Tab-separated table of C-alpha atoms in Angstrom:
chain	number	residue	atom	x	y	z
C	1100	MET	CA	31.094	-17.636	-173.565
C	1101	VAL	CA	29.626	-18.409	-176.917
C	1102	TRP	CA	31.477	-16.887	-179.876
C	1103	GLY	CA	30.323	-17.294	-183.353
C	1104	LEU	CA	26.786	-18.424	-184.573
C	1105	ARG	CA	27.657	-22.062	-185.127
C	1106	ASP	CA	27.213	-23.086	-181.469
C	1107	ILE	CA	23.894	-21.217	-181.387
C	1108	VAL	CA	22.301	-22.054	-184.660
C	1109	LEU	CA	24.152	-24.999	-186.316
C	1110	ARG	CA	24.303	-27.238	-183.332
C	1111	GLU	CA	22.193	-30.438	-182.840
C	1112	GLY	CA	18.579	-29.298	-181.935
C	1113	GLY	CA	19.291	-25.642	-182.700
C	1114	PRO	CA	16.508	-23.176	-183.711
C	1115	ARG	CA	14.701	-23.664	-187.104
C	1116	MET	CA	13.968	-20.033	-187.573
C	1117	VAL	CA	16.622	-17.302	-187.407
C	1118	ILE	CA	15.765	-13.635	-187.742
C	1119	PHE	CA	18.243	-10.734	-188.427
C	1120	ALA	CA	17.020	-7.274	-187.337
C	1121	GLY	CA	18.551	-3.853	-187.289
C	1122	LYS	CA	18.782	-0.557	-189.124
C	1123	GLY	CA	19.170	-0.442	-192.801
C	1124	GLY	CA	22.564	-0.698	-194.440
C	1125	LEU	CA	24.442	-2.317	-191.457
C	1126	GLY	CA	24.687	-5.943	-192.915
C	1127	LYS	CA	21.448	-7.818	-192.205
C	1128	THR	CA	21.156	-9.207	-195.624
C	1129	THR	CA	24.910	-10.090	-195.782
C	1130	SER	CA	24.662	-11.897	-192.402
C	1131	SER	CA	21.429	-13.713	-193.338
C	1132	ALA	CA	23.005	-14.889	-196.701
C	1133	ALA	CA	26.219	-15.943	-195.042
C	1134	LEU	CA	24.589	-17.881	-192.189
C	1135	ALA	CA	22.241	-19.586	-194.700
C	1136	TYR	CA	25.187	-20.545	-196.874
C	1137	ALA	CA	27.207	-21.951	-193.847
C	1138	ALA	CA	24.156	-23.864	-192.817
C	1139	ALA	CA	23.700	-25.350	-196.303
C	1140	LEU	CA	27.330	-26.350	-196.396
C	1141	ALA	CA	26.615	-28.033	-192.959
C	1142	LYS	CA	24.097	-30.187	-194.932
C	1143	LYS	CA	20.863	-28.328	-193.724
C	1144	LYS	CA	18.136	-27.493	-196.211
C	1145	VAL	CA	17.938	-23.778	-195.849
C	1146	LEU	CA	15.601	-20.930	-196.870
C	1147	CYS	CA	16.993	-17.464	-196.855
C	1148	PHE	CA	13.999	-15.067	-197.194
C	1149	SER	CA	14.381	-11.341	-197.490
C	1150	THR	CA	11.503	-9.265	-196.370
C	1151	ASP	CA	13.180	-6.064	-197.055
C	1152	PRO	CA	11.419	-4.046	-199.744
C	1153	GLN	CA	14.926	-2.833	-200.696
C	1154	ALA	CA	16.512	-6.329	-200.305
C	1155	SER	CA	19.797	-7.054	-202.052
C	1156	LEU	CA	19.945	-10.804	-202.078
C	1157	SER	CA	20.126	-10.630	-205.838
C	1158	ASP	CA	23.188	-8.382	-205.429
C	1159	ILE	CA	24.800	-10.490	-202.937
C	1160	PHE	CA	24.229	-13.844	-204.816
C	1161	GLU	CA	24.946	-11.964	-208.162
C	1162	ARG	CA	21.657	-13.494	-209.744
C	1163	ASN	CA	18.373	-11.874	-210.372
C	1164	ILE	CA	16.134	-13.770	-207.898
C	1165	PHE	CA	13.551	-10.839	-207.362
C	1166	GLY	CA	9.934	-12.112	-207.505
C	1167	LYS	CA	11.123	-15.552	-208.927
C	1168	GLY	CA	9.830	-17.600	-205.793
C	1169	GLU	CA	12.384	-20.168	-204.242
C	1170	VAL	CA	15.566	-20.133	-206.245
C	1171	GLU	CA	18.278	-22.751	-205.401
C	1172	VAL	CA	21.638	-20.753	-205.505
C	1173	ALA	CA	23.847	-23.516	-204.039
C	1174	PRO	CA	23.125	-27.151	-203.054
C	1175	ASN	CA	20.526	-27.038	-200.141
C	1176	LEU	CA	20.431	-23.289	-200.296
C	1177	TYR	CA	17.203	-21.609	-201.532
C	1178	VAL	CA	16.678	-17.931	-201.523
C	1179	VAL	CA	13.488	-15.725	-201.928
C	1180	GLU	CA	13.347	-12.121	-202.518
C	1181	ILE	CA	9.753	-11.361	-202.494
C	1182	ASP	CA	7.974	-9.059	-205.121
C	1183	ALA	CA	5.297	-7.651	-202.713
C	1184	ASP	CA	3.661	-5.601	-205.464
C	1185	ALA	CA	3.212	-8.604	-207.699
C	1186	LYS	CA	1.962	-10.831	-204.766
C	1187	VAL	CA	-0.708	-8.209	-203.870
C	1188	GLY	CA	-1.811	-7.824	-207.539
C	1189	ALA	CA	-2.154	-11.576	-207.915
C	1190	TYR	CA	-4.015	-11.871	-204.716
C	1191	ILE	CA	-6.506	-9.103	-205.617
C	1192	GLU	CA	-7.141	-10.734	-208.907
C	1193	GLU	CA	-7.696	-14.140	-207.086
C	1194	VAL	CA	-10.175	-12.561	-204.858
C	1195	LYS	CA	-12.088	-10.972	-207.772
C	1196	GLN	CA	-12.139	-14.201	-209.631
C	1197	ARG	CA	-13.431	-16.088	-206.706
C	1198	ILE	CA	-16.414	-13.612	-206.225
C	1199	LYS	CA	-17.250	-14.061	-209.908
C	1200	ASP	CA	-17.034	-17.962	-209.700
C	1201	MET	CA	-18.934	-18.225	-206.329
C	1202	TYR	CA	-21.980	-16.129	-207.647
C	1203	LYS	CA	-21.523	-16.826	-211.339
C	1204	LEU	CA	-21.146	-13.162	-212.123
C	1205	GLU	CA	-19.823	-11.583	-215.214
C	1206	GLU	CA	-18.890	-8.476	-213.376
C	1207	ILE	CA	-18.252	-7.775	-209.696
C	1208	PRO	CA	-20.692	-5.290	-208.069
C	1209	PRO	CA	-19.179	-1.901	-208.538
C	1210	GLU	CA	-19.108	-1.046	-204.671
C	1211	ILE	CA	-17.289	-4.280	-203.934
C	1212	GLU	CA	-14.871	-3.873	-206.772
C	1213	ALA	CA	-14.104	-0.224	-205.682
C	1214	TYR	CA	-13.546	-1.484	-202.166
C	1215	ILE	CA	-11.195	-4.216	-203.281
C	1216	ASP	CA	-9.236	-1.745	-205.633
C	1217	SER	CA	-8.922	0.890	-202.806
C	1218	SER	CA	-7.548	-1.690	-200.330
C	1219	VAL	CA	-4.537	-2.129	-202.666
C	1220	ALA	CA	-3.605	1.562	-201.811
C	1221	GLU	CA	-3.295	0.554	-198.190
C	1222	PRO	CA	0.444	0.450	-197.349
C	1223	ALA	CA	0.150	-2.249	-194.745
C	1224	MET	CA	-1.134	-4.572	-197.619
C	1225	TYR	CA	2.486	-5.011	-198.698
C	1226	GLU	CA	3.735	-5.802	-195.303
C	1227	SER	CA	0.840	-8.266	-194.808
C	1228	ALA	CA	1.751	-9.945	-198.198
C	1229	THR	CA	5.202	-10.317	-197.186
C	1230	TYR	CA	4.227	-11.569	-193.725
C	1231	ASP	CA	1.717	-14.005	-195.234
C	1232	ALA	CA	4.510	-15.400	-197.409
C	1233	MET	CA	6.895	-15.899	-194.404
C	1234	ALA	CA	4.131	-17.608	-192.416
C	1235	ASP	CA	3.260	-19.765	-195.511
C	1236	TYR	CA	6.807	-21.152	-195.908
C	1237	LEU	CA	7.070	-21.701	-192.344
C	1238	ALA	CA	3.887	-23.560	-191.986
C	1239	ARG	CA	4.775	-25.763	-195.051
C	1240	GLY	CA	7.808	-26.891	-193.078
C	1241	ASP	CA	9.952	-27.878	-196.245
C	1242	TYR	CA	13.219	-26.644	-194.637
C	1243	ASP	CA	15.431	-27.561	-191.836
C	1244	LEU	CA	16.376	-23.816	-191.338
C	1245	TYR	CA	14.544	-20.655	-192.251
C	1246	VAL	CA	16.638	-17.484	-192.144
C	1247	PHE	CA	14.596	-14.264	-192.422
C	1248	ASP	CA	16.253	-10.889	-193.236
C	1249	MET	CA	13.818	-8.386	-191.747
C	1250	PRO	CA	13.073	-4.866	-192.972
C	1251	PRO	CA	14.812	-2.039	-191.262
C	1252	PHE	CA	14.164	-1.789	-187.653
C	1253	GLY	CA	10.753	-0.141	-187.008
C	1254	HIS	CA	9.069	-2.087	-189.712
C	1255	GLY	CA	10.752	-5.180	-188.537
C	1256	ILE	CA	9.261	-4.880	-185.098
C	1257	ARG	CA	5.804	-3.942	-186.547
C	1258	MET	CA	5.866	-7.059	-188.658
C	1259	LEU	CA	6.581	-9.204	-185.683
C	1260	THR	CA	3.793	-7.611	-183.496
C	1261	MET	CA	1.366	-8.037	-186.521
C	1262	ALA	CA	1.401	-11.681	-185.826
C	1263	ASP	CA	-0.123	-11.237	-182.375
C	1264	VAL	CA	-2.566	-8.680	-183.386
C	1265	LEU	CA	-3.732	-10.661	-186.401
C	1266	THR	CA	-4.081	-13.760	-184.277
C	1267	SER	CA	-6.327	-12.185	-181.653
C	1268	TRP	CA	-8.377	-10.510	-184.436
C	1269	VAL	CA	-8.884	-13.931	-186.134
C	1270	GLU	CA	-9.797	-15.459	-182.851
C	1271	LYS	CA	-12.440	-12.849	-182.172
C	1272	LEU	CA	-13.810	-13.399	-185.729
C	1273	THR	CA	-13.882	-17.076	-185.095
C	1274	GLU	CA	-15.778	-16.506	-181.859
C	1275	VAL	CA	-18.415	-14.441	-183.743
C	1276	ARG	CA	-18.603	-16.973	-186.406
C	1277	GLU	CA	-19.098	-19.891	-184.006
C	1278	LYS	CA	-21.890	-17.946	-182.268
C	1279	ALA	CA	-23.546	-17.393	-185.805
C	1280	ARG	CA	-23.291	-21.168	-186.279
C	1281	GLU	CA	-25.010	-21.873	-182.937
C	1282	TYR	CA	-28.027	-19.671	-183.991
C	1283	ASP	CA	-28.105	-21.595	-187.354
C	1284	GLU	CA	-28.234	-24.849	-185.364
C	1285	ILE	CA	-31.000	-23.552	-183.031
C	1286	ALA	CA	-33.059	-22.317	-186.005
C	1287	SER	CA	-32.672	-25.758	-187.754
C	1288	LYS	CA	-33.641	-27.663	-184.612
C	1289	LEU	CA	-36.840	-25.563	-184.202
C	1290	LYS	CA	-37.779	-26.158	-187.845
C	1291	GLY	CA	-37.035	-29.740	-187.433
C	1292	GLU	CA	-34.394	-29.759	-190.146
C	1293	ARG	CA	-30.802	-30.928	-190.164
C	1294	LEU	CA	-28.081	-28.413	-190.642
C	1295	VAL	CA	-25.999	-29.817	-193.333
C	1296	LYS	CA	-24.330	-26.652	-194.685
C	1297	GLU	CA	-20.837	-26.130	-193.518
C	1298	ASP	CA	-19.545	-22.751	-192.659
C	1299	GLU	CA	-16.785	-22.087	-195.157
C	1300	ILE	CA	-15.915	-18.886	-193.434
C	1301	LEU	CA	-15.079	-20.839	-190.349
C	1302	ASN	CA	-12.846	-23.117	-192.490
C	1303	GLU	CA	-11.092	-20.138	-194.019
C	1304	LEU	CA	-10.616	-18.585	-190.467
C	1305	LYS	CA	-9.120	-21.898	-189.235
C	1306	GLN	CA	-6.697	-21.975	-192.087
C	1307	ILE	CA	-5.511	-18.409	-191.457
C	1308	ARG	CA	-5.225	-19.023	-187.734
C	1309	ASP	CA	-3.185	-22.179	-188.314
C	1310	LYS	CA	-0.867	-20.286	-190.454
C	1311	LEU	CA	-0.431	-17.441	-188.058
C	1312	THR	CA	-0.099	-19.541	-184.999
C	1313	THR	CA	2.658	-21.634	-186.646
C	1314	PHE	CA	4.532	-18.366	-186.981
C	1315	THR	CA	3.825	-17.045	-183.449
C	1316	ASP	CA	4.610	-20.510	-181.858
C	1317	PHE	CA	8.070	-20.443	-183.509
C	1318	MET	CA	8.608	-16.794	-182.408
C	1319	ARG	CA	7.717	-17.282	-178.775
C	1320	GLU	CA	9.547	-20.710	-178.346
C	1321	ARG	CA	13.322	-19.833	-177.619
C	1322	THR	CA	14.369	-23.365	-178.704
C	1323	LYS	CA	12.685	-22.843	-182.061
C	1324	SER	CA	13.849	-19.447	-182.989
C	1325	ALA	CA	16.777	-17.150	-182.510
C	1326	PHE	CA	16.788	-13.336	-183.022
C	1327	PHE	CA	19.929	-11.421	-183.887
C	1328	MET	CA	20.526	-7.763	-184.114
C	1329	VAL	CA	23.144	-6.512	-186.619
C	1330	MET	CA	25.082	-3.351	-185.478
C	1331	THR	CA	28.175	-1.414	-186.312
C	1332	PRO	CA	30.629	0.132	-183.896
C	1333	GLU	CA	29.180	3.604	-184.198
C	1334	MET	CA	27.356	5.531	-181.359
C	1335	MET	CA	24.265	5.912	-183.483
C	1336	SER	CA	23.975	2.307	-183.992
C	1337	VAL	CA	24.539	1.703	-180.112
C	1338	HIS	CA	21.500	3.955	-179.463
C	1339	ASP	CA	19.446	2.202	-181.985
C	1340	THR	CA	20.352	-1.284	-180.557
C	1341	GLU	CA	19.421	-0.115	-177.002
C	1342	ARG	CA	16.007	1.017	-178.348
C	1343	ALA	CA	15.620	-2.242	-180.238
C	1344	LEU	CA	16.423	-4.296	-177.235
C	1345	GLU	CA	13.703	-2.375	-175.294
C	1346	ALA	CA	11.202	-2.931	-178.106
C	1347	PHE	CA	12.071	-6.690	-178.205
C	1348	LYS	CA	11.437	-6.892	-174.467
C	1349	SER	CA	8.226	-4.987	-174.695
C	1350	ILE	CA	6.851	-7.681	-177.013
C	1351	GLY	CA	8.294	-10.528	-175.040
C	1352	LEU	CA	11.122	-11.576	-177.289
C	1353	SER	CA	14.601	-12.097	-176.102
C	1354	LEU	CA	17.674	-11.576	-178.172
C	1355	ALA	CA	19.929	-14.585	-179.044
C	1356	GLY	CA	22.866	-12.154	-179.686
C	1357	ILE	CA	24.301	-9.120	-181.479
C	1358	VAL	CA	26.427	-9.414	-184.490
C	1359	LEU	CA	28.969	-6.537	-184.839
C	1360	ASN	CA	29.556	-5.717	-188.369
C	1361	LYS	CA	32.151	-3.539	-190.292
C	1362	VAL	CA	34.620	-3.600	-187.393
C	1363	LEU	CA	37.985	-1.857	-188.505
C	1364	PRO	CA	40.865	-4.363	-188.269
C	1365	ARG	CA	43.527	-3.717	-185.571
C	1366	ASP	CA	46.438	-2.798	-187.901
C	1367	PHE	CA	44.405	0.415	-188.677
C	1368	HIS	CA	45.560	1.663	-185.413
C	1369	SER	CA	49.142	2.366	-186.830
C	1370	SER	CA	47.996	3.432	-190.266
C	1371	PRO	CA	49.999	6.289	-191.627
C	1372	SER	CA	46.737	7.995	-192.768
C	1373	PRO	CA	45.438	10.226	-189.987
C	1374	TYR	CA	41.861	9.789	-191.289
C	1375	ILE	CA	42.083	6.020	-190.858
C	1376	SER	CA	43.867	6.157	-187.459
C	1377	TYR	CA	41.369	8.560	-186.126
C	1378	ARG	CA	38.407	6.464	-187.266
C	1379	TYR	CA	40.114	3.532	-185.503
C	1380	ARG	CA	40.531	5.415	-182.202
C	1381	GLN	CA	36.906	6.547	-182.481
C	1382	GLN	CA	35.997	2.896	-182.888
C	1383	GLU	CA	37.873	1.865	-179.891
C	1384	SER	CA	36.005	4.332	-177.618
C	1385	VAL	CA	32.650	3.047	-179.000
C	1386	MET	CA	33.895	-0.561	-178.447
C	1387	ARG	CA	34.247	0.304	-174.775
C	1388	VAL	CA	30.670	1.524	-174.688
C	1389	ILE	CA	29.513	-1.628	-176.451
C	1390	GLU	CA	31.399	-3.912	-174.089
C	1391	GLU	CA	29.812	-2.014	-171.168
C	1392	LYS	CA	26.261	-1.882	-172.388
C	1393	PHE	CA	25.904	-5.215	-174.298
C	1394	GLY	CA	28.905	-7.359	-173.079
C	1395	ASP	CA	28.126	-11.010	-173.684
C	1396	LEU	CA	25.259	-10.305	-175.933
C	1397	VAL	CA	27.805	-9.793	-178.628
C	1398	VAL	CA	28.336	-13.127	-180.245
C	1399	ALA	CA	30.194	-12.487	-183.441
C	1400	ALA	CA	32.199	-9.698	-185.256
C	1401	ILE	CA	32.726	-9.298	-188.853
C	1402	PRO	CA	35.472	-7.060	-190.055
C	1403	MET	CA	35.231	-4.344	-192.609
C	1404	PHE	CA	36.358	-5.897	-195.794
C	1405	PRO	CA	38.560	-4.200	-198.471
C	1406	ARG	CA	35.610	-4.916	-200.961
C	1407	GLU	CA	31.946	-5.684	-200.722
C	1408	PRO	CA	31.354	-9.407	-199.950
C	1409	LYS	CA	29.603	-10.846	-202.954
C	1410	GLY	CA	28.996	-14.243	-204.358
C	1411	LEU	CA	29.454	-17.546	-202.712
C	1412	ASP	CA	33.120	-16.857	-202.291
C	1413	GLY	CA	32.461	-13.632	-200.607
C	1414	LEU	CA	29.826	-15.235	-198.311
C	1415	ARG	CA	32.218	-17.966	-197.327
C	1416	GLU	CA	34.657	-15.291	-196.053
C	1417	VAL	CA	31.800	-13.482	-194.059
C	1418	ALA	CA	30.756	-16.861	-192.516
C	1419	LYS	CA	34.222	-17.524	-191.246
C	1420	HIS	CA	33.822	-14.486	-188.913
C	1421	LEU	CA	30.005	-14.656	-188.386
C	1422	VAL	CA	29.749	-18.373	-187.891
C	1423	ASP	CA	33.166	-19.701	-186.840
C	1424	GLY	CA	34.030	-16.480	-184.932
C	1425	VAL	CA	37.449	-15.897	-186.399
C	1426	THR	CA	37.483	-12.241	-185.319
C	1427	LYS	CA	37.756	-12.022	-181.557
C	1428	LEU	CA	37.012	-8.772	-179.724
C	1429	TRP	CA	37.488	-9.095	-176.034
N	1275	MET	CA	-57.225	-38.388	-203.792
N	1276	SER	CA	-56.270	-41.542	-202.269
N	1277	LYS	CA	-56.719	-42.106	-198.396
N	1278	GLY	CA	-52.865	-42.416	-197.838
N	1279	ARG	CA	-52.273	-39.001	-199.699
N	1280	PHE	CA	-55.047	-37.441	-197.857
N	1281	ILE	CA	-53.541	-38.454	-194.323
N	1282	SER	CA	-50.165	-37.376	-195.539
N	1283	SER	CA	-51.348	-33.841	-196.650
N	1284	LEU	CA	-53.349	-33.661	-193.308
N	1285	ARG	CA	-50.321	-34.470	-191.340
N	1286	LYS	CA	-48.159	-31.821	-193.249
N	1287	ALA	CA	-50.788	-29.261	-192.714
N	1288	LEU	CA	-51.114	-29.944	-189.021
N	1289	THR	CA	-47.317	-29.803	-188.659
N	1290	GLU	CA	-47.142	-26.353	-190.462
N	1291	VAL	CA	-50.059	-25.086	-188.362
N	1292	SER	CA	-48.536	-26.196	-185.187
N	1293	TYR	CA	-44.965	-24.890	-186.194
N	1294	GLY	CA	-46.632	-21.562	-187.250
N	1295	ALA	CA	-48.520	-21.387	-183.970
N	1296	ALA	CA	-45.866	-22.490	-181.574
N	1297	LEU	CA	-42.409	-22.002	-183.143
N	1298	HIS	CA	-42.486	-19.470	-185.960
N	1299	GLY	CA	-42.111	-16.496	-183.678
N	1300	GLN	CA	-39.057	-18.186	-181.985
N	1301	VAL	CA	-37.395	-19.173	-185.200
N	1302	SER	CA	-37.837	-15.523	-186.439
N	1303	ALA	CA	-36.245	-14.176	-183.298
N	1304	VAL	CA	-33.390	-16.640	-183.642
N	1305	LEU	CA	-32.863	-15.655	-187.328
N	1306	LYS	CA	-32.999	-12.093	-186.452
N	1307	THR	CA	-30.237	-12.442	-183.848
N	1308	ARG	CA	-28.392	-14.574	-186.434
N	1309	MET	CA	-28.624	-11.505	-188.822
N	1310	TYR	CA	-27.240	-9.151	-186.214
N	1311	ILE	CA	-24.374	-11.396	-185.617
N	1312	GLU	CA	-23.779	-11.662	-189.369
N	1313	HIS	CA	-23.714	-7.828	-189.613
N	1314	MET	CA	-21.307	-7.509	-186.695
N	1315	PHE	CA	-19.052	-10.072	-188.483
N	1316	ILE	CA	-19.054	-7.884	-191.711
N	1317	LEU	CA	-18.469	-4.894	-189.681
N	1318	MET	CA	-15.413	-6.596	-188.216
N	1319	ILE	CA	-14.047	-7.513	-191.603
N	1320	LEU	CA	-15.228	-4.692	-193.951
N	1321	GLY	CA	-15.706	-1.750	-191.357
N	1322	ASP	CA	-13.407	0.435	-193.435
N	1323	MET	CA	-16.149	0.368	-196.229
N	1324	LEU	CA	-18.104	2.582	-193.894
N	1325	GLY	CA	-15.159	4.510	-192.611
N	1326	PHE	CA	-14.341	2.506	-189.388
N	1327	PRO	CA	-10.706	1.799	-189.434
N	1328	ILE	CA	-9.766	-1.864	-189.261
N	1329	LEU	CA	-6.707	-4.014	-189.441
N	1330	PRO	CA	-4.785	-4.333	-192.619
N	1331	PRO	CA	-7.229	-5.574	-195.199
N	1332	TYR	CA	-5.131	-8.669	-196.449
N	1333	TYR	CA	-7.068	-11.279	-194.653
N	1334	SER	CA	-10.372	-9.493	-194.739
N	1335	LEU	CA	-10.226	-9.817	-198.571
N	1336	ARG	CA	-9.978	-13.601	-198.218
N	1337	LEU	CA	-13.316	-13.586	-196.337
N	1338	LEU	CA	-14.891	-10.795	-198.528
N	1339	PRO	CA	-16.234	-13.309	-201.152
N	1340	TYR	CA	-18.462	-14.999	-198.450
N	1341	ALA	CA	-19.806	-11.662	-197.296
N	1342	VAL	CA	-20.679	-10.266	-200.881
N	1343	PRO	CA	-24.466	-11.288	-200.686
N	1344	ASN	CA	-24.951	-9.604	-197.284
N	1345	VAL	CA	-23.062	-6.472	-197.883
N	1346	LYS	CA	-26.066	-4.584	-199.257
N	1347	ALA	CA	-28.440	-5.443	-196.405
N	1348	TRP	CA	-25.559	-4.669	-193.802
N	1349	LYS	CA	-24.884	-1.165	-195.277
N	1350	HIS	CA	-28.727	-0.404	-195.484
N	1351	ARG	CA	-29.150	-1.425	-191.965
N	1352	PHE	CA	-26.153	0.535	-190.811
N	1353	TYR	CA	-27.152	3.827	-192.627
N	1354	ARG	CA	-30.923	3.454	-191.832
N	1355	GLU	CA	-32.336	6.289	-189.685
N	1356	ARG	CA	-33.426	5.253	-186.203
N	1357	ASP	CA	-36.194	6.520	-184.046
N	1358	PHE	CA	-37.796	5.483	-180.783
N	1359	THR	CA	-39.752	2.649	-182.341
N	1360	ASP	CA	-36.324	0.879	-182.965
N	1361	VAL	CA	-35.998	0.761	-179.209
N	1362	ILE	CA	-39.321	-1.016	-178.840
N	1363	TYR	CA	-39.223	-3.268	-181.990
N	1364	GLY	CA	-35.412	-3.773	-182.263
């Protein structure tokens, strides 16, 4: 039985993309950061990217990295905490400028400008911008390992399914565009002219499609990617993980493993505090349910630390349990 | 006018006449179909401009600059009242 993420992720020929999913506040960001740090120590060039709008990589690494692009926090370890608002703002300005440049306009036609401005209010724009940044980093392929900290569960799944939906939409658009191109060619031939104009829309679509398919290819290929769920030994988390497993299955993804976080240490059993010993007994009963329901899917356990793990020292401590499997369960 | 230029003008005129007589109708039909396809394409990327919900507009916006010159005609055609003559003449 595999115990610890080293044999799954850091082995020779291991996955190049790792995704941590799960409810908010359970330790996705900490797990992502700890794995990324362990991989960097193992001489891999790593990008740890937080897609969570309430991400806390800045807190964990004790540095303000929000919206600053790729920041090297340790040798080989780069982290990104995306500022989706700023990215959407810059993107909108770029689109407007492009229209002005293409048609030599001083002002954008009011109805077009109103449309562009109203699209900023669309909540999915921010998810799309984050998703686009993820796909962009992956397509550039500058890193040996990409660790993505997904937004809390529902959004995370939506973000993953978005890749498929967008790919089929872009394919439909390409089809229509190719049809239009065929008609251009027929008209040119009938007129006895040569069609020299290239369809720039087709080129744009091709670029978008290439970017999206890099991501979906990684996602679908089990040897290229690994999905982990982070959960805690509480019944609410058990139910949520069951639902997540179903959702993963429904979109054709299989889980590489479950990381059990915030596990109370064994010596809590004999604690003189009734509060602590009661919590421990409750955890024991949930552990039995976890073993029965998920069994071998659990691949690592991280104990509840006396203080929040922060900074590289804190992450090294987390990595001992997450990556090297120091805490054994059953 | 020199003889060479006269022949050249005559050839051009004959080409245009034969194009107009034989092919102009076909080219117009092809371009009309091309326009319908263009409008369908704009509908797929900018449908929400007319109230049709579409996917998140992030990638549509990347294509929007190319559609700008055709947006007006597209909206005009979409909003235009239709009657039975449309069935006959398309």
